[in-house]
Short mmCIF file of C-alpha atoms in Angstrom, two decimals:
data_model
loop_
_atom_site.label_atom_id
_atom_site.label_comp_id
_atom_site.label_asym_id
_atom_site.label_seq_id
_atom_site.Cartn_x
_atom_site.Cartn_y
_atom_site.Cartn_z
CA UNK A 1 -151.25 -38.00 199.60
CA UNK A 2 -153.37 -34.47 199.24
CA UNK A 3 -156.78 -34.39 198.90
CA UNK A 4 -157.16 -33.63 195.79
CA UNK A 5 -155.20 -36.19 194.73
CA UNK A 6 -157.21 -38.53 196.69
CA UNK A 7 -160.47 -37.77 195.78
CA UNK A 8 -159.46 -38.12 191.79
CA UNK A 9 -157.92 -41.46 192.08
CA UNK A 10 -161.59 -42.62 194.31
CA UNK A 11 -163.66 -41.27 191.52
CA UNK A 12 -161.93 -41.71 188.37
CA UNK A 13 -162.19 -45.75 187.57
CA UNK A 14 -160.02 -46.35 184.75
CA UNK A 15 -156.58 -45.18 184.85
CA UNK A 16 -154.44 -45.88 181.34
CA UNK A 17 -150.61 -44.83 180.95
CA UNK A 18 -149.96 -43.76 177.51
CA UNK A 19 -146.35 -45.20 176.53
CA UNK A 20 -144.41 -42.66 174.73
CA UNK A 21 -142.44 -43.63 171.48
CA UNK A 22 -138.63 -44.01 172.26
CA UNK A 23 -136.61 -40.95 172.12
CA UNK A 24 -139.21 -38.35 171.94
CA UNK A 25 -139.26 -37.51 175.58
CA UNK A 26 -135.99 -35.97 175.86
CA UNK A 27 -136.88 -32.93 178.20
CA UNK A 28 -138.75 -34.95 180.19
CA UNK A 29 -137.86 -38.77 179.99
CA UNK A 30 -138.98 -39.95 183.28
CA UNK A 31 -142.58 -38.72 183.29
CA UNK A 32 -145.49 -39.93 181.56
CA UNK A 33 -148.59 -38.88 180.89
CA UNK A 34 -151.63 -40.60 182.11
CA UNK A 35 -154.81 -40.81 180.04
CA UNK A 36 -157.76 -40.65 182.50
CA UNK A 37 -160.81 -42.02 181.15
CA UNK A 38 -164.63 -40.90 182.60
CA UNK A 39 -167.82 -41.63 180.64
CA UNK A 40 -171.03 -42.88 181.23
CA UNK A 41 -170.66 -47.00 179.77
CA UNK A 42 -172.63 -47.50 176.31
CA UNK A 43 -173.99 -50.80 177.13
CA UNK A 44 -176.34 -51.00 179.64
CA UNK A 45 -176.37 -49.43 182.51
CA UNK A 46 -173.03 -49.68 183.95
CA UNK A 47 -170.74 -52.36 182.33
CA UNK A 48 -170.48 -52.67 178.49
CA UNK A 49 -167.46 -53.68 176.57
CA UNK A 50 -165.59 -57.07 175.93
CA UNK A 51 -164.21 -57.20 179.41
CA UNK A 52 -167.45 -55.75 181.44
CA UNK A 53 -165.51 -53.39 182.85
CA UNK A 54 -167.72 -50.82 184.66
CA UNK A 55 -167.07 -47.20 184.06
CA UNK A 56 -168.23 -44.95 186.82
CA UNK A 57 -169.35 -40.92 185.94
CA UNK A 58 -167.48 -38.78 188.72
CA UNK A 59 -169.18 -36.32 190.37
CA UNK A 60 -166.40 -33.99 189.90
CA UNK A 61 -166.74 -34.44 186.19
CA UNK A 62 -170.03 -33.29 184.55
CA UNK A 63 -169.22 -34.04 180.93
CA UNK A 64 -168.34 -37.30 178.63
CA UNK A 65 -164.92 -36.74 178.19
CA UNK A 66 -161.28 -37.99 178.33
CA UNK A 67 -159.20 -36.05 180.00
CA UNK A 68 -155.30 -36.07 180.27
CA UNK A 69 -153.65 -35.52 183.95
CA UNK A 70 -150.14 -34.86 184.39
CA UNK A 71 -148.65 -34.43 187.68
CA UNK A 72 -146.92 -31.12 188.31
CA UNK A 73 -143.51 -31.99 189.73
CA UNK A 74 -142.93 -30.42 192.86
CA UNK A 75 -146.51 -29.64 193.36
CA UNK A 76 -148.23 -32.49 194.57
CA UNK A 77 -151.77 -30.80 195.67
CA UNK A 78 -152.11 -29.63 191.85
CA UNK A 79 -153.36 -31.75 189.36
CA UNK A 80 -153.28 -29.81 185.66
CA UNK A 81 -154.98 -31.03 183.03
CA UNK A 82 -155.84 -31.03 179.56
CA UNK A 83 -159.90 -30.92 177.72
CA UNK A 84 -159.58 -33.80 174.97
CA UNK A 85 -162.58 -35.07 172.43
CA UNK A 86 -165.26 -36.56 173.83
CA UNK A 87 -164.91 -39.97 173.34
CA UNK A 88 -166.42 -43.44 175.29
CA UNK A 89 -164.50 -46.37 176.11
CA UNK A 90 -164.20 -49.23 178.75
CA UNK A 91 -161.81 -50.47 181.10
CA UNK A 92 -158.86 -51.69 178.91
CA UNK A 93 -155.61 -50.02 179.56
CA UNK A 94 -154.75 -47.31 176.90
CA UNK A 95 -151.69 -48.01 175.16
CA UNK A 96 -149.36 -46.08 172.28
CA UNK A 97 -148.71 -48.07 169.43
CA UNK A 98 -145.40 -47.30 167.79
CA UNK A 99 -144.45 -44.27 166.27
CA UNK A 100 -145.01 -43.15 163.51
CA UNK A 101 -148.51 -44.80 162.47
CA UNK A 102 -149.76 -44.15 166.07
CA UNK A 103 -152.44 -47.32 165.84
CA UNK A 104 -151.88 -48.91 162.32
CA UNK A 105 -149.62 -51.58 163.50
CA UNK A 106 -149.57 -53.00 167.10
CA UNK A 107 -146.51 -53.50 168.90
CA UNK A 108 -145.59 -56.57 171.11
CA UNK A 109 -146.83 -56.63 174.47
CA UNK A 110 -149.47 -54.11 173.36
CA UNK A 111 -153.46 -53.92 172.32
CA UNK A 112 -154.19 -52.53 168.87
CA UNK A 113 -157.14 -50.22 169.16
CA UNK A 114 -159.39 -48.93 166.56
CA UNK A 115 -162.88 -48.45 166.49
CA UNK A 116 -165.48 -51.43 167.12
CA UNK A 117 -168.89 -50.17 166.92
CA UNK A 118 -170.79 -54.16 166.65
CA UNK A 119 -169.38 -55.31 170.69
CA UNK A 120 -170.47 -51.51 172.24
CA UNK A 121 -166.92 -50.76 172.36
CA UNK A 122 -165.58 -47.67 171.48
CA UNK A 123 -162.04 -47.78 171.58
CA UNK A 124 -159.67 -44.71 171.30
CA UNK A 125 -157.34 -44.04 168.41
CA UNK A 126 -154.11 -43.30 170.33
CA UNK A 127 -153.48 -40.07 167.33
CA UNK A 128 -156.29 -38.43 169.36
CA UNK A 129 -154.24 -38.57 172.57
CA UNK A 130 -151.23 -37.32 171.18
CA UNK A 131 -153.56 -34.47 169.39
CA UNK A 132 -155.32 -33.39 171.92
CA UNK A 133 -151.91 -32.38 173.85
CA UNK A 134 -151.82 -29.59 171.38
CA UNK A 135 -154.58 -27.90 173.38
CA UNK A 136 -153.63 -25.51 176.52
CA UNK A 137 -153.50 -26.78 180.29
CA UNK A 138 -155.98 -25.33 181.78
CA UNK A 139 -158.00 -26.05 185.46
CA UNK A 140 -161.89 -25.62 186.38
CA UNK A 141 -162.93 -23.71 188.78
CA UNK A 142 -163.70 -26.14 190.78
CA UNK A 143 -160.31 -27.93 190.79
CA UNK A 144 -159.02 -24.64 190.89
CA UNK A 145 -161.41 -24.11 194.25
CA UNK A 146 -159.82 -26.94 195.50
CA UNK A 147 -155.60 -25.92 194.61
CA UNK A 148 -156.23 -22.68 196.53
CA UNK A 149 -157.47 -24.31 200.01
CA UNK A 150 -154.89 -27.36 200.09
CA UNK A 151 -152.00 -25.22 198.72
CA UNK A 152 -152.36 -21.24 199.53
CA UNK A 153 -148.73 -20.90 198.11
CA UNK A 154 -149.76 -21.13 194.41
CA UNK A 155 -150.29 -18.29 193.12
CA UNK A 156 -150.50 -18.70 189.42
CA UNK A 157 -152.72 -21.38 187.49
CA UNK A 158 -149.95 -21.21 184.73
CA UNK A 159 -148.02 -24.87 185.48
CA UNK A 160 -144.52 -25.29 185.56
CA UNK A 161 -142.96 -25.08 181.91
CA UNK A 162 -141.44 -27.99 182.21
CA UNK A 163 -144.18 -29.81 182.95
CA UNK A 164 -146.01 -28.92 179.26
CA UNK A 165 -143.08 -29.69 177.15
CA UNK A 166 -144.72 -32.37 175.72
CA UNK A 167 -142.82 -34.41 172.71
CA UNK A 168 -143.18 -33.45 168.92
CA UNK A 169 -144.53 -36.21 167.59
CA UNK A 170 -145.35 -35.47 163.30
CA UNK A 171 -148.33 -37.34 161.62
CA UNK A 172 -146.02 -36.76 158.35
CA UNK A 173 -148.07 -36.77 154.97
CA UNK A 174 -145.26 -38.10 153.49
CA UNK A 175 -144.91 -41.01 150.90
CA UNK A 176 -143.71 -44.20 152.84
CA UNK A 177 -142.42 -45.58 149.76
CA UNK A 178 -139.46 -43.32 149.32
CA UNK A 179 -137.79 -44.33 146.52
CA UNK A 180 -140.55 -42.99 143.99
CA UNK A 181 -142.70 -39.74 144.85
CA UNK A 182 -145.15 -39.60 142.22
CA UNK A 183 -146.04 -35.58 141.90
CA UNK A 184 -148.59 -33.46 140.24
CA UNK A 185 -146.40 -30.78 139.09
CA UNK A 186 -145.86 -30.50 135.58
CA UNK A 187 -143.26 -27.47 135.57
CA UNK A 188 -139.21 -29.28 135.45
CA UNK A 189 -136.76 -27.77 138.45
CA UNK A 190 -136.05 -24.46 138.25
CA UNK A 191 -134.87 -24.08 141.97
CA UNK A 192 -131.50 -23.29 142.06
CA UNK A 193 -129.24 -26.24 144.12
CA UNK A 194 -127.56 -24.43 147.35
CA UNK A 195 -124.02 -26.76 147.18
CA UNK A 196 -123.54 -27.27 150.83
CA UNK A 197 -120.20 -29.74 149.44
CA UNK A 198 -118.51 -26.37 147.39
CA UNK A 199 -119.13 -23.80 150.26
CA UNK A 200 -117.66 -26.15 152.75
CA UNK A 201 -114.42 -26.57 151.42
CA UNK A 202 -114.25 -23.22 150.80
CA UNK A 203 -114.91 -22.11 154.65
CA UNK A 204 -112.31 -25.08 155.54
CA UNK A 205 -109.77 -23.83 153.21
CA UNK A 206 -109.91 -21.04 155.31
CA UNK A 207 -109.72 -22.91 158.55
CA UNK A 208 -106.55 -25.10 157.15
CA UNK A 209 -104.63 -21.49 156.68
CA UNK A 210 -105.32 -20.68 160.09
CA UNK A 211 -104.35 -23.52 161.65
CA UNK A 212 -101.21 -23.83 159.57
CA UNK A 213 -99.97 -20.62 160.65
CA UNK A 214 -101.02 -21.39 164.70
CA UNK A 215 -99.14 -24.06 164.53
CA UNK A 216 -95.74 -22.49 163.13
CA UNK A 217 -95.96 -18.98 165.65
CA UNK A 218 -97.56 -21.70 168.58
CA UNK A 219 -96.25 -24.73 168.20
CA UNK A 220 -99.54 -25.61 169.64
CA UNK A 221 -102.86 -26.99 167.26
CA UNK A 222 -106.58 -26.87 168.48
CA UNK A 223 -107.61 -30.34 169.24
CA UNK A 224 -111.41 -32.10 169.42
CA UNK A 225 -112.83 -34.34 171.75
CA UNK A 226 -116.30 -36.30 170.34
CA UNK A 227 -117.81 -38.51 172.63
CA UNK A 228 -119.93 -41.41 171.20
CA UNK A 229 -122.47 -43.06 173.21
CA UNK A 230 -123.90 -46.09 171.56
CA UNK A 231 -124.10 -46.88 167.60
CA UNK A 232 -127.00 -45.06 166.11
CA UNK A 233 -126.38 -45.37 162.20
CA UNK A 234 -126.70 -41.33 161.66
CA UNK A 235 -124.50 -40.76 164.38
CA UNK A 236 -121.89 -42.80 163.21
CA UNK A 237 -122.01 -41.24 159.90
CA UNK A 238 -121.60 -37.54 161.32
CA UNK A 239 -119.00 -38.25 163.51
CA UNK A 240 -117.26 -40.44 160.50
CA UNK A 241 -117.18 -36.90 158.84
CA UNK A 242 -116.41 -34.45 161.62
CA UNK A 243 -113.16 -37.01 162.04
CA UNK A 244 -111.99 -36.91 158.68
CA UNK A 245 -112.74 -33.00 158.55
CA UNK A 246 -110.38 -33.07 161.45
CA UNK A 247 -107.51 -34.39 159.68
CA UNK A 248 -107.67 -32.66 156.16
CA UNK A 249 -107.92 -29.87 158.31
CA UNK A 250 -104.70 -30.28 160.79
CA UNK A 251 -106.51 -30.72 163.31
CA UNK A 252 -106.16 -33.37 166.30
CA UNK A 253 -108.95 -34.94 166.78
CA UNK A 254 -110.46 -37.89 169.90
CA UNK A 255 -113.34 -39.98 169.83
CA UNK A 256 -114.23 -41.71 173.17
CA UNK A 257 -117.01 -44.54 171.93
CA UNK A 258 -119.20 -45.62 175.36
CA UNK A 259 -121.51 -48.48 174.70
CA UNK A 260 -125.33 -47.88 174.91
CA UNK A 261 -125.82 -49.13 178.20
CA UNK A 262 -123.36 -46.63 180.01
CA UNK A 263 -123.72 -45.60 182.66
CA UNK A 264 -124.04 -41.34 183.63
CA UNK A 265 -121.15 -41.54 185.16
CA UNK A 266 -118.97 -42.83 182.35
CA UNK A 267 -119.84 -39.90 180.24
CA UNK A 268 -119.34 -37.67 182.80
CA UNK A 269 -115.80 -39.40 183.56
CA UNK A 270 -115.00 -39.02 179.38
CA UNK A 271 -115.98 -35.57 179.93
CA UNK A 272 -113.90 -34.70 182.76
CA UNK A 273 -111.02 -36.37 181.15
CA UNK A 274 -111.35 -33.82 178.10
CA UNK A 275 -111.48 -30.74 180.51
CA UNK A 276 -108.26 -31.55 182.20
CA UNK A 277 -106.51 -32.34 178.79
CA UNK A 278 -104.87 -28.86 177.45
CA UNK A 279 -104.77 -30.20 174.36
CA UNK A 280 -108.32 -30.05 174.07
CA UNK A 281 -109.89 -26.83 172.74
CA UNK A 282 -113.16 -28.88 171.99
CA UNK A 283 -115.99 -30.96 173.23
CA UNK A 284 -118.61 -32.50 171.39
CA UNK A 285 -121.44 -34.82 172.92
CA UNK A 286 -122.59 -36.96 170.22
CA UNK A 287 -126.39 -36.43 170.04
CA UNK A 288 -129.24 -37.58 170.40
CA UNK A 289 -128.40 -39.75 173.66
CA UNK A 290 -130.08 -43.11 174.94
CA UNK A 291 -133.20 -42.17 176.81
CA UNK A 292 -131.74 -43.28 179.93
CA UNK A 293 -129.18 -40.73 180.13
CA UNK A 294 -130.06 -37.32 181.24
CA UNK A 295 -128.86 -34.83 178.19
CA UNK A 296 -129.50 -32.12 179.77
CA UNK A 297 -127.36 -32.66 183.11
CA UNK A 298 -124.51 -34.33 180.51
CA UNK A 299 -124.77 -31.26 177.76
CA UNK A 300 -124.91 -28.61 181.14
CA UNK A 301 -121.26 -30.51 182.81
CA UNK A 302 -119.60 -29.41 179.36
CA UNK A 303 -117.21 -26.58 180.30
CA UNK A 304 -118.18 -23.01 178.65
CA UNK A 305 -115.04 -22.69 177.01
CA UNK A 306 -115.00 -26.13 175.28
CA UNK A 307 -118.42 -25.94 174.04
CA UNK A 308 -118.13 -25.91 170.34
CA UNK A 309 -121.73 -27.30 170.11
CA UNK A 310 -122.81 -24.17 171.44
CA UNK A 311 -125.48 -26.11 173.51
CA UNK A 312 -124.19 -24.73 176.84
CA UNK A 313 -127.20 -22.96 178.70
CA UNK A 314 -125.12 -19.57 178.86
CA UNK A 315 -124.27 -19.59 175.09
CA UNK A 316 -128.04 -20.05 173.80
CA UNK A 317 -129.07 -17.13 176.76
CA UNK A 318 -126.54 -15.04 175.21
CA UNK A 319 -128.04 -15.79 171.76
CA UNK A 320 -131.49 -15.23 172.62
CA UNK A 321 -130.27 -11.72 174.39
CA UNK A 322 -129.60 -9.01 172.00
CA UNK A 323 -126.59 -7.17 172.96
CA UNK A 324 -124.60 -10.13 173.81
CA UNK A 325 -122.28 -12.54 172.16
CA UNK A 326 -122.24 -16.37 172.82
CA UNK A 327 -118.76 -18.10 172.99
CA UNK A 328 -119.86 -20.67 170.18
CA UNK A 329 -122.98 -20.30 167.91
CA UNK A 330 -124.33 -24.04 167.85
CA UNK A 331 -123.12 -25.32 164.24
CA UNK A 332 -126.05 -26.20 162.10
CA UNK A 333 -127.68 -22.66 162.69
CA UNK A 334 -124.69 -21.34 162.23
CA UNK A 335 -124.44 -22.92 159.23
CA UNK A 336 -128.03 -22.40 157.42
CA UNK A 337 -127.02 -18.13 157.76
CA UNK A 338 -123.80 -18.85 156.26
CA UNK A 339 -125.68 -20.74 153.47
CA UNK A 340 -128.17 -18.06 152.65
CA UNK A 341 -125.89 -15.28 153.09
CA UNK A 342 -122.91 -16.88 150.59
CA UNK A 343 -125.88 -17.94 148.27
CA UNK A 344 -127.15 -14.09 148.45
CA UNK A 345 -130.07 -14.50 150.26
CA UNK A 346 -131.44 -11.50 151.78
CA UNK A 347 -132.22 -12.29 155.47
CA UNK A 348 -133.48 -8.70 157.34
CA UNK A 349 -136.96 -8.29 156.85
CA UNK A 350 -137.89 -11.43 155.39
CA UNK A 351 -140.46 -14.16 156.48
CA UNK A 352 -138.73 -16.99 157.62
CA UNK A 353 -140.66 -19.99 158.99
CA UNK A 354 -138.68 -22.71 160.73
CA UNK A 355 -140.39 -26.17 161.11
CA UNK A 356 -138.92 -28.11 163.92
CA UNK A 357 -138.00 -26.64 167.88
CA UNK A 358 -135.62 -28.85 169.00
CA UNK A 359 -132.99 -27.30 171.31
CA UNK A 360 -130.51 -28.60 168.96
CA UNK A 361 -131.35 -27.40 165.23
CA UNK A 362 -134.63 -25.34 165.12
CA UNK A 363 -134.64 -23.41 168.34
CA UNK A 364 -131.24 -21.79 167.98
CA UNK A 365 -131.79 -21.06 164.34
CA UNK A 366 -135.27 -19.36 164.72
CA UNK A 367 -133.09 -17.66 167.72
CA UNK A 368 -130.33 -16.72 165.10
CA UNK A 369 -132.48 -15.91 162.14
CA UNK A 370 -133.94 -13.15 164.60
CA UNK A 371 -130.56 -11.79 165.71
CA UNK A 372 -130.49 -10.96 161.54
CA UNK A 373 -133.66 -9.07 161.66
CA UNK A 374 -136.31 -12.50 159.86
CA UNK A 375 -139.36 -11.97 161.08
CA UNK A 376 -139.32 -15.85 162.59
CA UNK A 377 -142.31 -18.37 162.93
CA UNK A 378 -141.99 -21.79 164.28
CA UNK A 379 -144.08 -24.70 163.40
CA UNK A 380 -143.86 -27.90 165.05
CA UNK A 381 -145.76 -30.89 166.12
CA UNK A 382 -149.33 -29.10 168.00
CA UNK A 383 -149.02 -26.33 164.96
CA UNK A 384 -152.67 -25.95 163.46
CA UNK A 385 -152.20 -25.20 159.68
CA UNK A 386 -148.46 -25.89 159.26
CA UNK A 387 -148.58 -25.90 155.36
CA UNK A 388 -150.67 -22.28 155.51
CA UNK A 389 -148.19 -21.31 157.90
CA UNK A 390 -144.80 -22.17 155.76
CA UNK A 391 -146.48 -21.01 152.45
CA UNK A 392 -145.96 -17.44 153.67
CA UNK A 393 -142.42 -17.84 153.97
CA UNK A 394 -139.50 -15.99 152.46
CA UNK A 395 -136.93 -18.43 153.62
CA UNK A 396 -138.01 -22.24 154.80
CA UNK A 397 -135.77 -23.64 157.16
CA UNK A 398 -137.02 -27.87 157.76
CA UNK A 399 -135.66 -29.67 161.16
CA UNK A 400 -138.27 -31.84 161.95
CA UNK A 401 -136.68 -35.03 161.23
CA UNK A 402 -139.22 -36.61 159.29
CA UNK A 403 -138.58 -38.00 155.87
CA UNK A 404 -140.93 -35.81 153.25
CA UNK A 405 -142.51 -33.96 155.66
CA UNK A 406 -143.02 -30.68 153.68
CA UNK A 407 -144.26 -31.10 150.22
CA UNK A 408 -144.72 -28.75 147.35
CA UNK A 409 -147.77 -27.96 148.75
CA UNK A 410 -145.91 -26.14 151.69
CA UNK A 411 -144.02 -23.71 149.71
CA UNK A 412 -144.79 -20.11 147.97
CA UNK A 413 -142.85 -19.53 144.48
CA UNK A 414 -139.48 -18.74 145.04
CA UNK A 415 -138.87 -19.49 148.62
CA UNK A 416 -135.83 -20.38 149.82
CA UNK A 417 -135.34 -23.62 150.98
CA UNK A 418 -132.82 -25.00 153.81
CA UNK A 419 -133.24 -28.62 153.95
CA UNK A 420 -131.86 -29.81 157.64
CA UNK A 421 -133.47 -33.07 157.96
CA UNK A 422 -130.99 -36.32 157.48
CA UNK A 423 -133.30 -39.33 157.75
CA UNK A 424 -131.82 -43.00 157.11
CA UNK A 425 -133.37 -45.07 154.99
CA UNK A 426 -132.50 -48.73 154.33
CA UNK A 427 -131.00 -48.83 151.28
CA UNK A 428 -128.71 -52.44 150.67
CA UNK A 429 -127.40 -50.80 146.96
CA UNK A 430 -125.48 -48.00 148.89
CA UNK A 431 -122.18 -48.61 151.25
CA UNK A 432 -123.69 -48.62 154.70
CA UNK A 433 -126.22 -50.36 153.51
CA UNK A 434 -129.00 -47.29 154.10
CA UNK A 435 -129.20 -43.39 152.00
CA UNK A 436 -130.44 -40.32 153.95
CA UNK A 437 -133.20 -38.33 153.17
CA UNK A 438 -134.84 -34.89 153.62
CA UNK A 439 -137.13 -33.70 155.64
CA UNK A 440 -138.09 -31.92 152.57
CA UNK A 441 -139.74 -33.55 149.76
CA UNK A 442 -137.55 -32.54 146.68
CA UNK A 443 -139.05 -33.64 143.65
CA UNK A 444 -141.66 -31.15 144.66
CA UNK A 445 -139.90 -28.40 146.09
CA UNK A 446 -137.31 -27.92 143.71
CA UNK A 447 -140.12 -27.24 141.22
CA UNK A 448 -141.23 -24.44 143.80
CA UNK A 449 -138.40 -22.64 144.52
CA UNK A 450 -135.92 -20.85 143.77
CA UNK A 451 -132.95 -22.31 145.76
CA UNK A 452 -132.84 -25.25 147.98
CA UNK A 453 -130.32 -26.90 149.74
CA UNK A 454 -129.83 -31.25 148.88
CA UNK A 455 -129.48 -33.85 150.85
CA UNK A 456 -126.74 -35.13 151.62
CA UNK A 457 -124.33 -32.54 150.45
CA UNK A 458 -126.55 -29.15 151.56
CA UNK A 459 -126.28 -28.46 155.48
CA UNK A 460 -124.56 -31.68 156.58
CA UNK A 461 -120.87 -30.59 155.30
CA UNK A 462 -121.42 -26.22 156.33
CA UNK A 463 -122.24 -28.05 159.59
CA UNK A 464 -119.13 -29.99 159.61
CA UNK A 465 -117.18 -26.70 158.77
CA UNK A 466 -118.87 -24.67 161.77
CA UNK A 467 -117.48 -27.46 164.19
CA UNK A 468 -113.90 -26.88 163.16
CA UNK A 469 -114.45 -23.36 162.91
CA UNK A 470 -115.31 -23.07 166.17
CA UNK A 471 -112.62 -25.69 167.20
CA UNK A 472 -110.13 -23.18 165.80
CA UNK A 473 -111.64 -19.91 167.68
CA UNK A 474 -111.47 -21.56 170.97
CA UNK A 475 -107.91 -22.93 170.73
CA UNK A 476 -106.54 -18.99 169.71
CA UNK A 477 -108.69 -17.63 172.93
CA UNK A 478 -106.80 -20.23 174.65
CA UNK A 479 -103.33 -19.45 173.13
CA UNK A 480 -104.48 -16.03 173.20
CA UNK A 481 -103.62 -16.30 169.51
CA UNK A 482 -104.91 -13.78 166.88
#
């Protein structure tokens, strides 16, 4: 163990691990972030607090504060950090409560915390935690003092990147009761309704011709390969469709369904099956995955030219690159530009602000959106002023995947809205028992502006179309069929 390391654990007392909610750790899933506490105690002169726990005040920390730790992998002797509120508390072990109320409701197993000023205890909202990771990694001087003599290698004081990709997690100002919306606006809808369902079956019309006439000079027709880990209710659903796309289409399609506890290997065997099938133009990894499973190490084993998600590492580098061409443009950005350009929605030059980051929906598309000449914006999770930030937009693209999340409030007249989000919702009237929902509130926004896609029937089905579209180009580079 390095010094440093040594001399924080001997002078820091209380040590918390801050439990992150399910799924939201998906670059990172096997770390965690530690929340270590240092303050002077409030009671007394040294224990205070229902369980007269002493806190001790380091030497190496001057200040009353909380700070956050997270160790650098790979880099043992440096310990970066991050400068949170100043806030007191006692011995008891931090814990998150679940997602997304972060403290209104305790979880099993775990301590609800709020804030008891009548016992001396001043117990930390866990929102704070997850707040205060907006703020940059940074290192003292002194710590920095102490990287230099126990590691002369490092260099930089900038940490690993993917040691800061810390999880999105929304505090949504949405309604929770999401059946009503009660709004202020007194102006009816005037936005006009982007019909994701119409331009769909347009695009596979197209797709049926094609395959039609591969088949007849080929004999041969492209063939897809979706594998299905688990039974996630939204995943089910979108797989449900791509299937049935696959058939009204011509198109042979394979689903291999692993159960949730699978193991790595299994998916990796389903995969390698798929690779050695020639039938196969097509792979598709059912996302998101169980935590346990590393995505990226499942998504990265996908061949090149069977990626028709487009989430190979060498098709987004070639889509970040100008000058080059990916194989496969991942399908839901792929499908938003074909939305706003059949809906004649200029692109070039235009603000467009893209709420969400995730390497499956909103990094590509702020990626692709540039490629068309938007002047781009991202706002996600550690964004300061997220509504002033989307009101300036042109175009509005939401992938945040939280129900409601952007309000009327969020939009300028006559933006364009591209609604991404597809959040379940229990719902015992409808046929699987729950409805989906946007991540945009439309009640409000369709007063606002002046197009906007639905949900379902906006992005979902272009999405859907993209798949088989690509399907269909990788099959004719295989036939070398034009």
């Amino acid at each position: 163990m390095h010094r440093l390391e040594k001399e924080t654990r001997r002078k820091v007392s209380t040590i918390g691990t801050v439990n992150l909610p399910k799924g939201t750790m998906q670059q990172c899933p096997k770390k965690e972030i530690k929340a270590v506490t240092e303050a002077k105690a409030t009671t007394g002169g040294g224990g205070g607090g229902s369980d007269g726990g002493k806190i001790f005040k380091s030497k190496m920390f001057q200040s009353k504060e909380i700070r956050a730790f997270r160790r650098t992998p790979g880099l043992p002797s440096v310990v970066s950090y991050e400068k949170l509120p100043i806030v007191h508390t006692t011995t008891e072990t931090l814990l998150a409560t679940q997602y997304p109320s972060l403290g209104a409701s305790p979880v099993k197993g775990r301590k609800k915390f709020s804030r008891d000023t009548e016992n001396g205890d001043h117990c930390v909202n866990m929102a704070l935690l997850y707040k205060s990771l907006s703020r940059r990694v940074l290192l003292t001087s002194a710590a920095m003092k102490r990287r230099i003599t126990t590691d002369c290698r490092q260099i930089l004081m900038s940490p690993p990147l993917i040691s800061i990709d810390f999880p999105d997690i929304w505090t949504s100002s949405s309604c929770s009761d999401y059946s009503s919306i009660t709004t202020s606006y007194d102006n009816p809808q005037t936005a006009t309704v982007i019909d994701g369902r119409v331009i769909a079956e347009e695009i596979k019309s197209g797709i049926t011709d094609e395959v039609r006439r591969m088949k007849n000079s080929t004999r041969n027709v492209p063939g897809l390969a979706v594998i299905m880990v688990g039974q996630r209710r939204d995943s089910l659903t979108y797989v449900r469709n791509k299937i049935a796309a696959c058939e009204e289409a011509g198109i042979k399609s394979e689903i291999s369904n692993l159960p949730e506890n699978c193991t790595e290997d299994q998916v990796l065997n389903a995969l390698s099956r798929f690779h050695e099938d020639p039938s196969i133009h097509g792979i598709l990894v059912q996302l998101p995955l169980p935590q346990h499973l590393d995505e990226g190490k499942i998504l990265n084993s996908v061949h090149l030219e069977k990626d028709v998600d487009g989430f190979h590492p060498l098709n987004m580098g070639n889509l970040a690159m100008r000058g080059r061409e990916p194989l496969f443009l991942p399908c839901t950005p792929k499908g938003c530009i074909e939305l706003l350009i059949r809906s004649g929605v200029e692109i070039a030059g235009k603000r467009a602000v893209v709420i969400g980051r995730s390497n499956i929906v909103g990094l590509p598309t702020s990626l692709l959106l540039q490629r068309h000449h938007a002047t781009v914006s991202i706002v996600h999770a550690f964004t300061r002023n997220p509504e002033q930030i989307a009101r300036e937009a042109d175009i509005v693209i939401a992938a945040a995947g939280v129900p409601n999340l952007v309000r009327g409030s969020w939009l300028k007249p006559g933006a364009v809205v591209i609604d991404v989000g597809t959040n379940p919702v229990e719902d015992p009237s409808c046929e699987y028992g729950y409805r989906l929902i946007g991540d945009v509130c439309y009640e409000e926004a369709s007063r606002v502006a002046s197009a906007i896609t639905p949900v379902p029937g906006g992005v979902g089905p272009v999405t859907v179309a993209m798949l088989l579209l690509n399907t269909l180009e990788s099959a004719k580079r295989a036939h070398n069929f034009t």
